[in-house]
PDB file of C-alpha atoms in Angstrom:
ATOM      1  CA  UNK Y  22     156.979 169.427 118.254  1.00 38.00           C
ATOM      2  CA  UNK Y  23     154.843 172.497 117.713  1.00 39.00           C
ATOM      3  CA  UNK Y  24     151.750 170.611 118.839  1.00 41.00           C
ATOM      4  CA  UNK Y  25     153.493 169.611 122.046  1.00 38.00           C
ATOM      5  CA  UNK Y  26     154.492 173.204 122.748  1.00 42.00           C
ATOM      6  CA  UNK Y  27     150.955 174.458 122.149  1.00 42.00           C
ATOM      7  CA  UNK Y  28     149.612 171.759 124.467  1.00 43.00           C
ATOM      8  CA  UNK Y  29     152.104 172.757 127.134  1.00 43.00           C
ATOM      9  CA  UNK Y  30     151.110 176.401 126.722  1.00 41.00           C
ATOM     10  CA  UNK Y  31     147.400 175.638 127.092  1.00 39.00           C
ATOM     11  CA  UNK Y  32     148.114 173.465 130.140  1.00 42.00           C
ATOM     12  CA  UNK Y  33     150.161 176.279 131.690  1.00 39.00           C
ATOM     13  CA  UNK Y  34     147.387 178.803 131.029  1.00 41.00           C
ATOM     14  CA  UNK Y  35     144.809 176.530 132.676  1.00 44.00           C
ATOM     15  CA  UNK Y  36     147.042 175.997 135.696  1.00 43.00           C
ATOM     16  CA  UNK Y  37     147.491 179.758 136.083  1.00 46.00           C
ATOM     17  CA  UNK Y  38     143.714 180.361 135.914  1.00 53.00           C
ATOM     18  CA  UNK Y  39     142.102 180.937 139.308  1.00 61.00           C
ATOM     19  CA  UNK Y  40     138.535 179.689 139.509  1.00 73.00           C
ATOM     20  CA  UNK Y  41     136.151 182.011 141.343  1.00 75.00           C
ATOM     21  CA  UNK Y  42     134.583 180.385 144.426  1.00 81.00           C
ATOM     22  CA  UNK Y  43     133.197 183.588 145.936  1.00 87.00           C
ATOM     23  CA  UNK Y  44     131.436 186.641 144.527  1.00 89.00           C
ATOM     24  CA  UNK Y  45     131.086 190.171 145.847  1.00 90.00           C
ATOM     25  CA  UNK Y  46     127.667 191.788 145.548  1.00 90.00           C
ATOM     26  CA  UNK Y  47     128.380 195.462 144.968  1.00 87.00           C
ATOM     27  CA  UNK Y  48     124.753 196.449 145.549  1.00 83.00           C
ATOM     28  CA  UNK Y  49     124.562 200.171 146.287  1.00 83.00           C
ATOM     29  CA  UNK Y  50     128.230 200.595 147.213  1.00 78.00           C
ATOM     30  CA  UNK Y  51     128.465 203.424 144.667  1.00 77.00           C
ATOM     31  CA  UNK Y  52     126.407 205.597 147.060  1.00 78.00           C
ATOM     32  CA  UNK Y  53     128.244 205.198 150.411  1.00 80.00           C
ATOM     33  CA  UNK Y  54     126.691 208.364 151.886  1.00 84.00           C
ATOM     34  CA  UNK Y  55     123.178 206.865 151.460  1.00 83.00           C
ATOM     35  CA  UNK Y  56     123.847 203.395 152.936  1.00 84.00           C
ATOM     36  CA  UNK Y  57     122.009 203.825 156.238  1.00 89.00           C
ATOM     37  CA  UNK Y  58     119.135 205.729 154.680  1.00 91.00           C
ATOM     38  CA  UNK Y  59     118.700 202.941 152.124  1.00 89.00           C
ATOM     39  CA  UNK Y  60     118.918 200.376 154.931  1.00 92.00           C
ATOM     40  CA  UNK Y  61     116.027 202.112 156.720  1.00 93.00           C
ATOM     41  CA  UNK Y  62     113.923 202.379 153.537  1.00 92.00           C
ATOM     42  CA  UNK Y  63     114.392 198.735 152.535  1.00 92.00           C
ATOM     43  CA  UNK Y  64     113.776 197.514 156.096  1.00 94.00           C
ATOM     44  CA  UNK Y  65     110.526 199.497 156.217  1.00 95.00           C
ATOM     45  CA  UNK Y  66     109.463 198.149 152.808  1.00 93.00           C
ATOM     46  CA  UNK Y  67     110.290 194.574 153.857  1.00 94.00           C
ATOM     47  CA  UNK Y  68     108.243 194.836 157.063  1.00 95.00           C
ATOM     48  CA  UNK Y  69     105.378 196.408 155.098  1.00 93.00           C
ATOM     49  CA  UNK Y  70     105.401 193.550 152.567  1.00 93.00           C
ATOM     50  CA  UNK Y  71     105.475 190.912 155.326  1.00 94.00           C
ATOM     51  CA  UNK Y  72     102.671 192.583 157.305  1.00 92.00           C
ATOM     52  CA  UNK Y  73     100.329 193.410 154.424  1.00 90.00           C
ATOM     53  CA  UNK Y  74     100.651 190.055 152.658  1.00 92.00           C
ATOM     54  CA  UNK Y  75     100.291 188.174 155.962  1.00 92.00           C
ATOM     55  CA  UNK Y  76      97.057 190.074 156.632  1.00 89.00           C
ATOM     56  CA  UNK Y  77      95.740 189.135 153.181  1.00 90.00           C
ATOM     57  CA  UNK Y  78      96.564 185.465 153.836  1.00 92.00           C
ATOM     58  CA  UNK Y  79      94.885 185.662 157.259  1.00 90.00           C
ATOM     59  CA  UNK Y  80      91.621 187.240 156.106  1.00 89.00           C
ATOM     60  CA  UNK Y  81      91.296 185.028 153.006  1.00 89.00           C
ATOM     61  CA  UNK Y  82      91.703 181.948 155.196  1.00 89.00           C
ATOM     62  CA  UNK Y  83      89.415 183.032 158.040  1.00 87.00           C
ATOM     63  CA  UNK Y  84      86.642 185.111 156.427  1.00 86.00           C
ATOM     64  CA  UNK Y  85      83.882 182.867 155.057  1.00 84.00           C
ATOM     65  CA  UNK Y  86      82.917 185.408 152.368  1.00 83.00           C
ATOM     66  CA  UNK Y  87      86.401 185.109 150.863  1.00 87.00           C
ATOM     67  CA  UNK Y  88      86.389 181.320 150.461  1.00 89.00           C
ATOM     68  CA  UNK Y  89      86.327 181.544 146.672  1.00 90.00           C
ATOM     69  CA  UNK Y  90      88.832 180.543 143.955  1.00 92.00           C
ATOM     70  CA  UNK Y  91      89.825 184.179 143.316  1.00 90.00           C
ATOM     71  CA  UNK Y  92      90.919 184.695 146.926  1.00 91.00           C
ATOM     72  CA  UNK Y  93      92.457 181.224 147.108  1.00 94.00           C
ATOM     73  CA  UNK Y  94      94.805 182.277 144.306  1.00 94.00           C
ATOM     74  CA  UNK Y  95      95.372 185.673 145.948  1.00 91.00           C
ATOM     75  CA  UNK Y  96      96.337 183.973 149.215  1.00 93.00           C
ATOM     76  CA  UNK Y  97      98.864 181.780 147.400  1.00 95.00           C
ATOM     77  CA  UNK Y  98     100.167 184.781 145.481  1.00 93.00           C
ATOM     78  CA  UNK Y  99     100.705 186.691 148.744  1.00 93.00           C
ATOM     79  CA  UNK Y 100     102.616 183.725 150.191  1.00 95.00           C
ATOM     80  CA  UNK Y 101     104.893 183.648 147.126  1.00 95.00           C
ATOM     81  CA  UNK Y 102     105.449 187.412 147.468  1.00 93.00           C
ATOM     82  CA  UNK Y 103     106.597 186.975 151.079  1.00 95.00           C
ATOM     83  CA  UNK Y 104     109.021 184.217 150.073  1.00 95.00           C
ATOM     84  CA  UNK Y 105     110.220 186.210 147.054  1.00 93.00           C
ATOM     85  CA  UNK Y 106     111.288 189.290 149.011  1.00 94.00           C
ATOM     86  CA  UNK Y 107     112.733 187.147 151.823  1.00 95.00           C
ATOM     87  CA  UNK Y 108     115.203 185.623 149.357  1.00 95.00           C
ATOM     88  CA  UNK Y 109     116.690 189.044 148.477  1.00 93.00           C
ATOM     89  CA  UNK Y 110     115.997 191.788 151.051  1.00 93.00           C
ATOM     90  CA  UNK Y 111     117.423 190.227 154.284  1.00 93.00           C
ATOM     91  CA  UNK Y 112     120.686 189.479 152.450  1.00 92.00           C
ATOM     92  CA  UNK Y 113     120.788 193.064 151.172  1.00 91.00           C
ATOM     93  CA  UNK Y 114     120.118 194.448 154.670  1.00 92.00           C
ATOM     94  CA  UNK Y 115     122.964 192.323 156.060  1.00 91.00           C
ATOM     95  CA  UNK Y 116     125.302 193.731 153.398  1.00 89.00           C
ATOM     96  CA  UNK Y 117     124.324 197.265 154.411  1.00 88.00           C
ATOM     97  CA  UNK Y 118     125.239 196.470 158.045  1.00 88.00           C
ATOM     98  CA  UNK Y 119     128.514 194.630 157.382  1.00 85.00           C
ATOM     99  CA  UNK Y 120     129.575 196.818 154.430  1.00 82.00           C
ATOM    100  CA  UNK Y 121     130.605 193.559 152.755  1.00 85.00           C
ATOM    101  CA  UNK Y 122     128.920 191.800 149.881  1.00 85.00           C
ATOM    102  CA  UNK Y 123     130.809 188.513 149.975  1.00 90.00           C
ATOM    103  CA  UNK Y 124     128.688 185.550 148.890  1.00 92.00           C
ATOM    104  CA  UNK Y 125     129.924 182.046 148.106  1.00 92.00           C
ATOM    105  CA  UNK Y 126     129.364 180.428 144.725  1.00 90.00           C
ATOM    106  CA  UNK Y 127     126.940 177.944 146.298  1.00 93.00           C
ATOM    107  CA  UNK Y 128     125.007 180.626 148.206  1.00 93.00           C
ATOM    108  CA  UNK Y 129     124.787 182.693 145.032  1.00 93.00           C
ATOM    109  CA  UNK Y 130     123.446 179.752 143.011  1.00 94.00           C
ATOM    110  CA  UNK Y 131     120.927 178.949 145.774  1.00 95.00           C
ATOM    111  CA  UNK Y 132     119.676 182.539 145.857  1.00 95.00           C
ATOM    112  CA  UNK Y 133     119.369 182.623 142.058  1.00 94.00           C
ATOM    113  CA  UNK Y 134     117.491 179.315 142.039  1.00 95.00           C
ATOM    114  CA  UNK Y 135     114.926 180.575 144.566  1.00 96.00           C
ATOM    115  CA  UNK Y 136     114.535 183.923 142.780  1.00 93.00           C
ATOM    116  CA  UNK Y 137     113.820 182.097 139.503  1.00 93.00           C
ATOM    117  CA  UNK Y 138     111.547 179.579 141.215  1.00 95.00           C
ATOM    118  CA  UNK Y 139     109.426 182.183 142.992  1.00 94.00           C
ATOM    119  CA  UNK Y 140     109.414 184.600 140.055  1.00 90.00           C
ATOM    120  CA  UNK Y 141     108.308 181.823 137.691  1.00 91.00           C
ATOM    121  CA  UNK Y 142     105.601 180.710 140.119  1.00 95.00           C
ATOM    122  CA  UNK Y 143     104.301 184.297 140.284  1.00 92.00           C
ATOM    123  CA  UNK Y 144     104.055 184.456 136.480  1.00 90.00           C
ATOM    124  CA  UNK Y 145     102.066 181.222 136.314  1.00 93.00           C
ATOM    125  CA  UNK Y 146      99.840 182.146 139.271  1.00 94.00           C
ATOM    126  CA  UNK Y 147      98.958 185.439 137.583  1.00 92.00           C
ATOM    127  CA  UNK Y 148      97.946 183.418 134.520  1.00 93.00           C
ATOM    128  CA  UNK Y 149      95.782 181.093 136.655  1.00 94.00           C
ATOM    129  CA  UNK Y 150      94.158 184.152 138.253  1.00 93.00           C
ATOM    130  CA  UNK Y 151      93.358 185.557 134.801  1.00 92.00           C
ATOM    131  CA  UNK Y 152      91.793 182.223 133.803  1.00 94.00           C
ATOM    132  CA  UNK Y 153      89.712 182.293 136.981  1.00 93.00           C
ATOM    133  CA  UNK Y 154      88.357 185.762 136.091  1.00 91.00           C
ATOM    134  CA  UNK Y 155      87.701 184.615 132.517  1.00 92.00           C
ATOM    135  CA  UNK Y 156      85.570 181.670 133.661  1.00 93.00           C
ATOM    136  CA  UNK Y 157      83.770 183.773 136.306  1.00 90.00           C
ATOM    137  CA  UNK Y 158      82.709 186.490 133.846  1.00 89.00           C
ATOM    138  CA  UNK Y 159      82.463 184.654 130.509  1.00 89.00           C
ATOM    139  CA  UNK Y 160      81.086 181.330 131.762  1.00 89.00           C
ATOM    140  CA  UNK Y 161      79.424 182.066 135.136  1.00 88.00           C
ATOM    141  CA  UNK Y 162      76.961 179.148 135.088  1.00 89.00           C
ATOM    142  CA  UNK Y 163      79.760 176.583 134.930  1.00 91.00           C
ATOM    143  CA  UNK Y 164      82.108 178.519 137.239  1.00 91.00           C
ATOM    144  CA  UNK Y 165      81.608 176.365 140.399  1.00 91.00           C
ATOM    145  CA  UNK Y 166      82.235 173.198 138.383  1.00 91.00           C
ATOM    146  CA  UNK Y 167      85.167 174.453 136.278  1.00 92.00           C
ATOM    147  CA  UNK Y 168      86.928 176.228 139.152  1.00 93.00           C
ATOM    148  CA  UNK Y 169      86.408 173.617 141.845  1.00 93.00           C
ATOM    149  CA  UNK Y 170      88.705 173.410 144.870  1.00 93.00           C
ATOM    150  CA  UNK Y 171      90.490 170.441 143.284  1.00 94.00           C
ATOM    151  CA  UNK Y 172      91.117 172.315 140.016  1.00 95.00           C
ATOM    152  CA  UNK Y 173      92.422 175.367 141.894  1.00 95.00           C
ATOM    153  CA  UNK Y 174      94.862 173.247 143.893  1.00 96.00           C
ATOM    154  CA  UNK Y 175      96.010 171.497 140.716  1.00 96.00           C
ATOM    155  CA  UNK Y 176      96.682 174.852 139.017  1.00 96.00           C
ATOM    156  CA  UNK Y 177      98.719 176.071 142.002  1.00 96.00           C
ATOM    157  CA  UNK Y 178     100.641 172.771 142.208  1.00 97.00           C
ATOM    158  CA  UNK Y 179     101.330 172.868 138.448  1.00 96.00           C
ATOM    159  CA  UNK Y 180     102.676 176.424 138.794  1.00 95.00           C
ATOM    160  CA  UNK Y 181     105.115 175.348 141.526  1.00 96.00           C
ATOM    161  CA  UNK Y 182     106.253 172.140 139.786  1.00 96.00           C
ATOM    162  CA  UNK Y 183     106.827 173.862 136.431  1.00 94.00           C
ATOM    163  CA  UNK Y 184     108.752 176.729 138.043  1.00 95.00           C
ATOM    164  CA  UNK Y 185     110.881 174.339 140.146  1.00 95.00           C
ATOM    165  CA  UNK Y 186     112.001 172.381 137.091  1.00 93.00           C
ATOM    166  CA  UNK Y 187     112.822 175.528 135.107  1.00 93.00           C
ATOM    167  CA  UNK Y 188     114.650 177.173 138.028  1.00 94.00           C
ATOM    168  CA  UNK Y 189     116.861 174.155 138.734  1.00 94.00           C
ATOM    169  CA  UNK Y 190     117.636 173.680 135.033  1.00 92.00           C
ATOM    170  CA  UNK Y 191     118.549 177.337 134.446  1.00 92.00           C
ATOM    171  CA  UNK Y 192     120.610 177.588 137.640  1.00 94.00           C
ATOM    172  CA  UNK Y 193     122.576 174.474 136.694  1.00 93.00           C
ATOM    173  CA  UNK Y 194     123.127 175.882 133.209  1.00 91.00           C
ATOM    174  CA  UNK Y 195     124.443 179.201 134.557  1.00 92.00           C
ATOM    175  CA  UNK Y 196     126.716 177.752 137.249  1.00 91.00           C
ATOM    176  CA  UNK Y 197     128.094 174.928 135.109  1.00 89.00           C
ATOM    177  CA  UNK Y 198     130.078 177.678 133.365  1.00 88.00           C
ATOM    178  CA  UNK Y 199     133.603 178.472 134.597  1.00 88.00           C
ATOM    179  CA  UNK Y 200     134.054 181.733 136.508  1.00 87.00           C
ATOM    180  CA  UNK Y 201     137.704 182.742 136.429  1.00 81.00           C
ATOM    181  CA  UNK Y 202     137.796 186.539 135.953  1.00 77.00           C
ATOM    182  CA  UNK Y 203     136.238 189.301 138.000  1.00 83.00           C
ATOM    183  CA  UNK Y 204     134.078 188.225 140.933  1.00 86.00           C
ATOM    184  CA  UNK Y 205     132.271 191.559 141.395  1.00 89.00           C
ATOM    185  CA  UNK Y 206     128.536 191.328 140.688  1.00 89.00           C
ATOM    186  CA  UNK Y 207     127.188 194.792 139.921  1.00 86.00           C
ATOM    187  CA  UNK Y 208     123.829 194.064 141.491  1.00 86.00           C
ATOM    188  CA  UNK Y 209     122.178 193.663 144.901  1.00 88.00           C
ATOM    189  CA  UNK Y 210     121.376 189.958 144.422  1.00 90.00           C
ATOM    190  CA  UNK Y 211     122.491 187.062 142.217  1.00 91.00           C
ATOM    191  CA  UNK Y 212     120.413 187.658 139.112  1.00 88.00           C
ATOM    192  CA  UNK Y 213     121.097 185.968 135.772  1.00 87.00           C
ATOM    193  CA  UNK Y 214     122.251 188.937 133.605  1.00 84.00           C
ATOM    194  CA  UNK Y 215     124.979 190.313 135.939  1.00 87.00           C
ATOM    195  CA  UNK Y 216     126.245 186.840 136.926  1.00 90.00           C
ATOM    196  CA  UNK Y 217     126.378 185.626 133.327  1.00 88.00           C
ATOM    197  CA  UNK Y 218     128.525 188.630 132.413  1.00 86.00           C
ATOM    198  CA  UNK Y 219     131.283 187.288 134.690  1.00 88.00           C
ATOM    199  CA  UNK Y 220     131.454 183.836 133.100  1.00 88.00           C
ATOM    200  CA  UNK Y 221     134.521 182.765 131.139  1.00 86.00           C
ATOM    201  CA  UNK Y 222     134.217 181.311 127.663  1.00 79.00           C
ATOM    202  CA  UNK Y 223     131.308 181.209 125.254  1.00 81.00           C
ATOM    203  CA  UNK Y 224     127.930 181.995 126.855  1.00 84.00           C
ATOM    204  CA  UNK Y 225     125.866 182.171 123.649  1.00 85.00           C
ATOM    205  CA  UNK Y 226     124.008 178.891 124.318  1.00 87.00           C
ATOM    206  CA  UNK Y 227     123.308 179.959 127.891  1.00 86.00           C
ATOM    207  CA  UNK Y 228     121.947 183.303 126.696  1.00 85.00           C
ATOM    208  CA  UNK Y 229     119.675 181.488 124.238  1.00 88.00           C
ATOM    209  CA  UNK Y 230     118.412 179.196 127.033  1.00 87.00           C
ATOM    210  CA  UNK Y 231     117.704 182.209 129.276  1.00 85.00           C
ATOM    211  CA  UNK Y 232     115.911 183.981 126.431  1.00 84.00           C
ATOM    212  CA  UNK Y 233     113.782 180.914 125.626  1.00 87.00           C
ATOM    213  CA  UNK Y 234     112.876 180.450 129.301  1.00 85.00           C
ATOM    214  CA  UNK Y 235     111.931 184.124 129.500  1.00 81.00           C
ATOM    215  CA  UNK Y 236     109.662 183.641 126.486  1.00 82.00           C
ATOM    216  CA  UNK Y 237     107.949 180.688 128.200  1.00 83.00           C
ATOM    217  CA  UNK Y 238     107.484 182.388 131.577  1.00 85.00           C
ATOM    218  CA  UNK Y 239     106.855 185.972 130.448  1.00 81.00           C
ATOM    219  CA  UNK Y 240     105.629 186.162 126.872  1.00 83.00           C
ATOM    220  CA  UNK Y 241     103.404 183.047 126.729  1.00 87.00           C
ATOM    221  CA  UNK Y 242     101.591 183.754 130.046  1.00 89.00           C
ATOM    222  CA  UNK Y 243     101.245 187.417 129.083  1.00 87.00           C
ATOM    223  CA  UNK Y 244      99.629 186.448 125.765  1.00 89.00           C
ATOM    224  CA  UNK Y 245      97.255 184.062 127.569  1.00 91.00           C
ATOM    225  CA  UNK Y 246      96.367 186.776 130.079  1.00 91.00           C
ATOM    226  CA  UNK Y 247      95.837 189.284 127.257  1.00 89.00           C
ATOM    227  CA  UNK Y 248      93.564 186.834 125.412  1.00 92.00           C
ATOM    228  CA  UNK Y 249      91.586 186.193 128.623  1.00 91.00           C
ATOM    229  CA  UNK Y 250      91.104 189.900 129.263  1.00 89.00           C
ATOM    230  CA  UNK Y 251      90.196 190.484 125.622  1.00 90.00           C
ATOM    231  CA  UNK Y 252      87.267 188.072 126.063  1.00 91.00           C
ATOM    232  CA  UNK Y 253      86.460 189.483 129.509  1.00 89.00           C
ATOM    233  CA  UNK Y 254      86.278 193.089 128.277  1.00 87.00           C
ATOM    234  CA  UNK Y 255      84.185 192.002 125.301  1.00 88.00           C
ATOM    235  CA  UNK Y 256      81.700 190.264 127.612  1.00 86.00           C
ATOM    236  CA  UNK Y 257      81.594 193.163 130.077  1.00 85.00           C
ATOM    237  CA  UNK Y 258      80.777 195.646 127.327  1.00 84.00           C
ATOM    238  CA  UNK Y 259      77.840 193.448 126.267  1.00 82.00           C
ATOM    239  CA  UNK Y 260      76.291 193.626 129.759  1.00 79.00           C
ATOM    240  CA  UNK Y 261      73.102 195.668 129.880  1.00 77.00           C
ATOM    241  CA  UNK Y 262      73.450 196.651 133.545  1.00 76.00           C
ATOM    242  CA  UNK Y 263      75.832 199.516 134.345  1.00 77.00           C
ATOM    243  CA  UNK Y 264      76.146 198.211 137.886  1.00 77.00           C
ATOM    244  CA  UNK Y 265      77.106 194.764 136.576  1.00 74.00           C
ATOM    245  CA  UNK Y 266      79.771 196.264 134.318  1.00 79.00           C
ATOM    246  CA  UNK Y 267      81.214 198.286 137.195  1.00 78.00           C
ATOM    247  CA  UNK Y 268      81.347 195.226 139.498  1.00 74.00           C
ATOM    248  CA  UNK Y 269      82.945 193.077 136.798  1.00 75.00           C
ATOM    249  CA  UNK Y 270      85.585 195.706 136.043  1.00 77.00           C
ATOM    250  CA  UNK Y 271      86.344 196.183 139.758  1.00 75.00           C
ATOM    251  CA  UNK Y 272      87.067 192.462 140.260  1.00 73.00           C
ATOM    252  CA  UNK Y 273      89.545 192.482 137.345  1.00 80.00           C
ATOM    253  CA  UNK Y 274      91.201 195.902 137.624  1.00 80.00           C
ATOM    254  CA  UNK Y 275      93.438 194.983 140.593  1.00 80.00           C
ATOM    255  CA  UNK Y 276      94.779 191.866 138.910  1.00 82.00           C
ATOM    256  CA  UNK Y 277      95.272 193.653 135.592  1.00 84.00           C
ATOM    257  CA  UNK Y 278      97.238 196.459 137.293  1.00 83.00           C
ATOM    258  CA  UNK Y 279      99.563 193.941 138.977  1.00 84.00           C
ATOM    259  CA  UNK Y 280     100.045 192.068 135.679  1.00 85.00           C
ATOM    260  CA  UNK Y 281     101.049 195.223 133.800  1.00 82.00           C
ATOM    261  CA  UNK Y 282     103.485 196.331 136.529  1.00 81.00           C
ATOM    262  CA  UNK Y 283     105.114 192.928 137.050  1.00 80.00           C
ATOM    263  CA  UNK Y 284     105.334 191.735 133.452  1.00 78.00           C
ATOM    264  CA  UNK Y 285     106.328 195.168 132.169  1.00 75.00           C
ATOM    265  CA  UNK Y 286     109.478 195.461 134.298  1.00 72.00           C
ATOM    266  CA  UNK Y 287     110.446 191.768 134.501  1.00 71.00           C
ATOM    267  CA  UNK Y 288     110.133 191.176 130.744  1.00 69.00           C
ATOM    268  CA  UNK Y 289     112.313 194.198 129.940  1.00 68.00           C
ATOM    269  CA  UNK Y 290     114.989 192.842 132.307  1.00 66.00           C
ATOM    270  CA  UNK Y 291     115.151 189.349 130.802  1.00 64.00           C
ATOM    271  CA  UNK Y 292     114.022 189.826 127.182  1.00 62.00           C
ATOM    272  CA  UNK Y 293     115.824 193.042 126.245  1.00 60.00           C
ATOM    273  CA  UNK Y 294     119.293 192.741 124.734  1.00 53.00           C
ATOM    274  CA  UNK Y 295     121.918 193.503 127.366  1.00 53.00           C
ATOM    275  CA  UNK Y 296     123.786 195.766 124.935  1.00 50.00           C
ATOM    276  CA  UNK Y 297     120.857 198.190 125.152  1.00 48.00           C
ATOM    277  CA  UNK Y 298     120.526 198.045 128.934  1.00 54.00           C
ATOM    278  CA  UNK Y 299     122.896 199.867 131.279  1.00 59.00           C
ATOM    279  CA  UNK Y 300     123.870 198.444 134.679  1.00 61.00           C
ATOM    280  CA  UNK Y 301     121.984 201.244 136.449  1.00 64.00           C
ATOM    281  CA  UNK Y 302     118.824 200.583 134.416  1.00 68.00           C
ATOM    282  CA  UNK Y 303     118.993 196.840 135.079  1.00 67.00           C
ATOM    283  CA  UNK Y 304     119.412 197.417 138.800  1.00 75.00           C
ATOM    284  CA  UNK Y 305     116.535 199.916 138.871  1.00 76.00           C
ATOM    285  CA  UNK Y 306     114.191 197.545 137.010  1.00 76.00           C
ATOM    286  CA  UNK Y 307     115.125 194.671 139.329  1.00 78.00           C
ATOM    287  CA  UNK Y 308     114.491 196.908 142.324  1.00 83.00           C
ATOM    288  CA  UNK Y 309     111.083 197.711 140.922  1.00 80.00           C
ATOM    289  CA  UNK Y 310     109.822 194.161 140.340  1.00 78.00           C
ATOM    290  CA  UNK Y 311     111.540 192.514 143.344  1.00 84.00           C
ATOM    291  CA  UNK Y 312     110.710 195.095 146.032  1.00 87.00           C
ATOM    292  CA  UNK Y 313     108.436 197.952 144.968  1.00 85.00           C
ATOM    293  CA  UNK Y 314     105.771 195.865 143.185  1.00 84.00           C
ATOM    294  CA  UNK Y 315     105.430 193.394 146.129  1.00 87.00           C
ATOM    295  CA  UNK Y 316     104.944 196.510 148.310  1.00 87.00           C
ATOM    296  CA  UNK Y 317     102.261 197.908 146.005  1.00 84.00           C
ATOM    297  CA  UNK Y 318     100.372 194.633 145.413  1.00 84.00           C
ATOM    298  CA  UNK Y 319      98.575 194.433 148.793  1.00 84.00           C
ATOM    299  CA  UNK Y 320      97.682 198.122 148.518  1.00 83.00           C
ATOM    300  CA  UNK Y 321      96.291 197.642 144.995  1.00 82.00           C
ATOM    301  CA  UNK Y 322      94.212 194.618 146.025  1.00 79.00           C
ATOM    302  CA  UNK Y 323      93.003 196.275 149.224  1.00 75.00           C
ATOM    303  CA  UNK Y 324      92.033 199.712 147.930  1.00 68.00           C
ATOM    304  CA  UNK Y 325      90.337 198.450 144.752  1.00 67.00           C
ATOM    305  CA  UNK Y 326      88.504 195.473 146.265  1.00 76.00           C
ATOM    306  CA  UNK Y 327      85.400 195.963 148.385  1.00 78.00           C
ATOM    307  CA  UNK Y 328      85.371 192.357 149.660  1.00 80.00           C
ATOM    308  CA  UNK Y 329      88.917 192.687 151.016  1.00 83.00           C
ATOM    309  CA  UNK Y 330      88.093 196.095 152.545  1.00 82.00           C
ATOM    310  CA  UNK Y 331      85.000 194.685 154.295  1.00 85.00           C
ATOM    311  CA  UNK Y 332      86.955 191.667 155.571  1.00 84.00           C
ATOM    312  CA  UNK Y 333      89.639 194.007 156.950  1.00 84.00           C
ATOM    313  CA  UNK Y 334      87.002 196.050 158.771  1.00 84.00           C
ATOM    314  CA  UNK Y 335      85.537 192.865 160.293  1.00 84.00           C
ATOM    315  CA  UNK Y 336      89.008 191.774 161.423  1.00 81.00           C
ATOM    316  CA  UNK Y 337      89.755 195.178 162.982  1.00 83.00           C
ATOM    317  CA  UNK Y 338      86.376 195.170 164.741  1.00 82.00           C
ATOM    318  CA  UNK Y 339      87.094 191.727 166.225  1.00 80.00           C
ATOM    319  CA  UNK Y 340      90.552 192.813 167.391  1.00 79.00           C
ATOM    320  CA  UNK Y 341      89.316 196.046 168.974  1.00 80.00           C
ATOM    321  CA  UNK Y 342      86.306 194.555 170.789  1.00 75.00           C
TER     322      UNK Y 342
END
């Protein structure tokens, strides 16, 4: 009789539970007096990212001096950057205008899937770019053979395919959980940590899966990049020509700067224990690697790369004459 009563009680509790089918992105609602100023800043940053990365894609595709593996990867990286910010910023701008952050469960899962897909692809592309620099500096005689057009395309395709599989798997894992409590996401897009906090029931296995995926996409590529640059720096220091050392460092410094900025903020977001990370800190870090770094990347590659600067001057000359 007691078992029957307990079963009835559990059934009643389940029937009274309301499953969440819509979330509310709180974004920057805690600063209502800054909404329109933030709208203007993020719109300007978005247009800057679109323009600068589009220019990089244009000049790397049209300038014959930039038809090398390094700029092939850079062109692909710029394309991913454009897609990456387009997944988050337009939605955020719309929320600023409507003063509503309502997003359906399916739209939220779609946004998360694309964020993970594009973020994962960026991580793997940065690793491929480091490998390209390693071969160019440490094994220059075999560079044309090792980094052929076919190999470059295979590396890019492998980056996309690997990231797609991981993104779909993680998204399914997160949204297979029941959401029956609060539907307020304290973030400006559907990221894993704030969404997972709203799930009902035990999320320990999901947290482990997220942590393991973060290790694969952040820690492993970062270690490979670090090993590549360890060999690169060792080879550069052995060069007898000061001019050769300077040129070698200049071709790597831009990529290394982007790696440190991107991996530094993204790894803290996904690898650090959430008990040590406040909501404000998490939002600030996400803002940094989803918006500010894509804004800085074209500037870093342009200012620190003579080939890109020369190609830009050629393009401007053609447009003005």
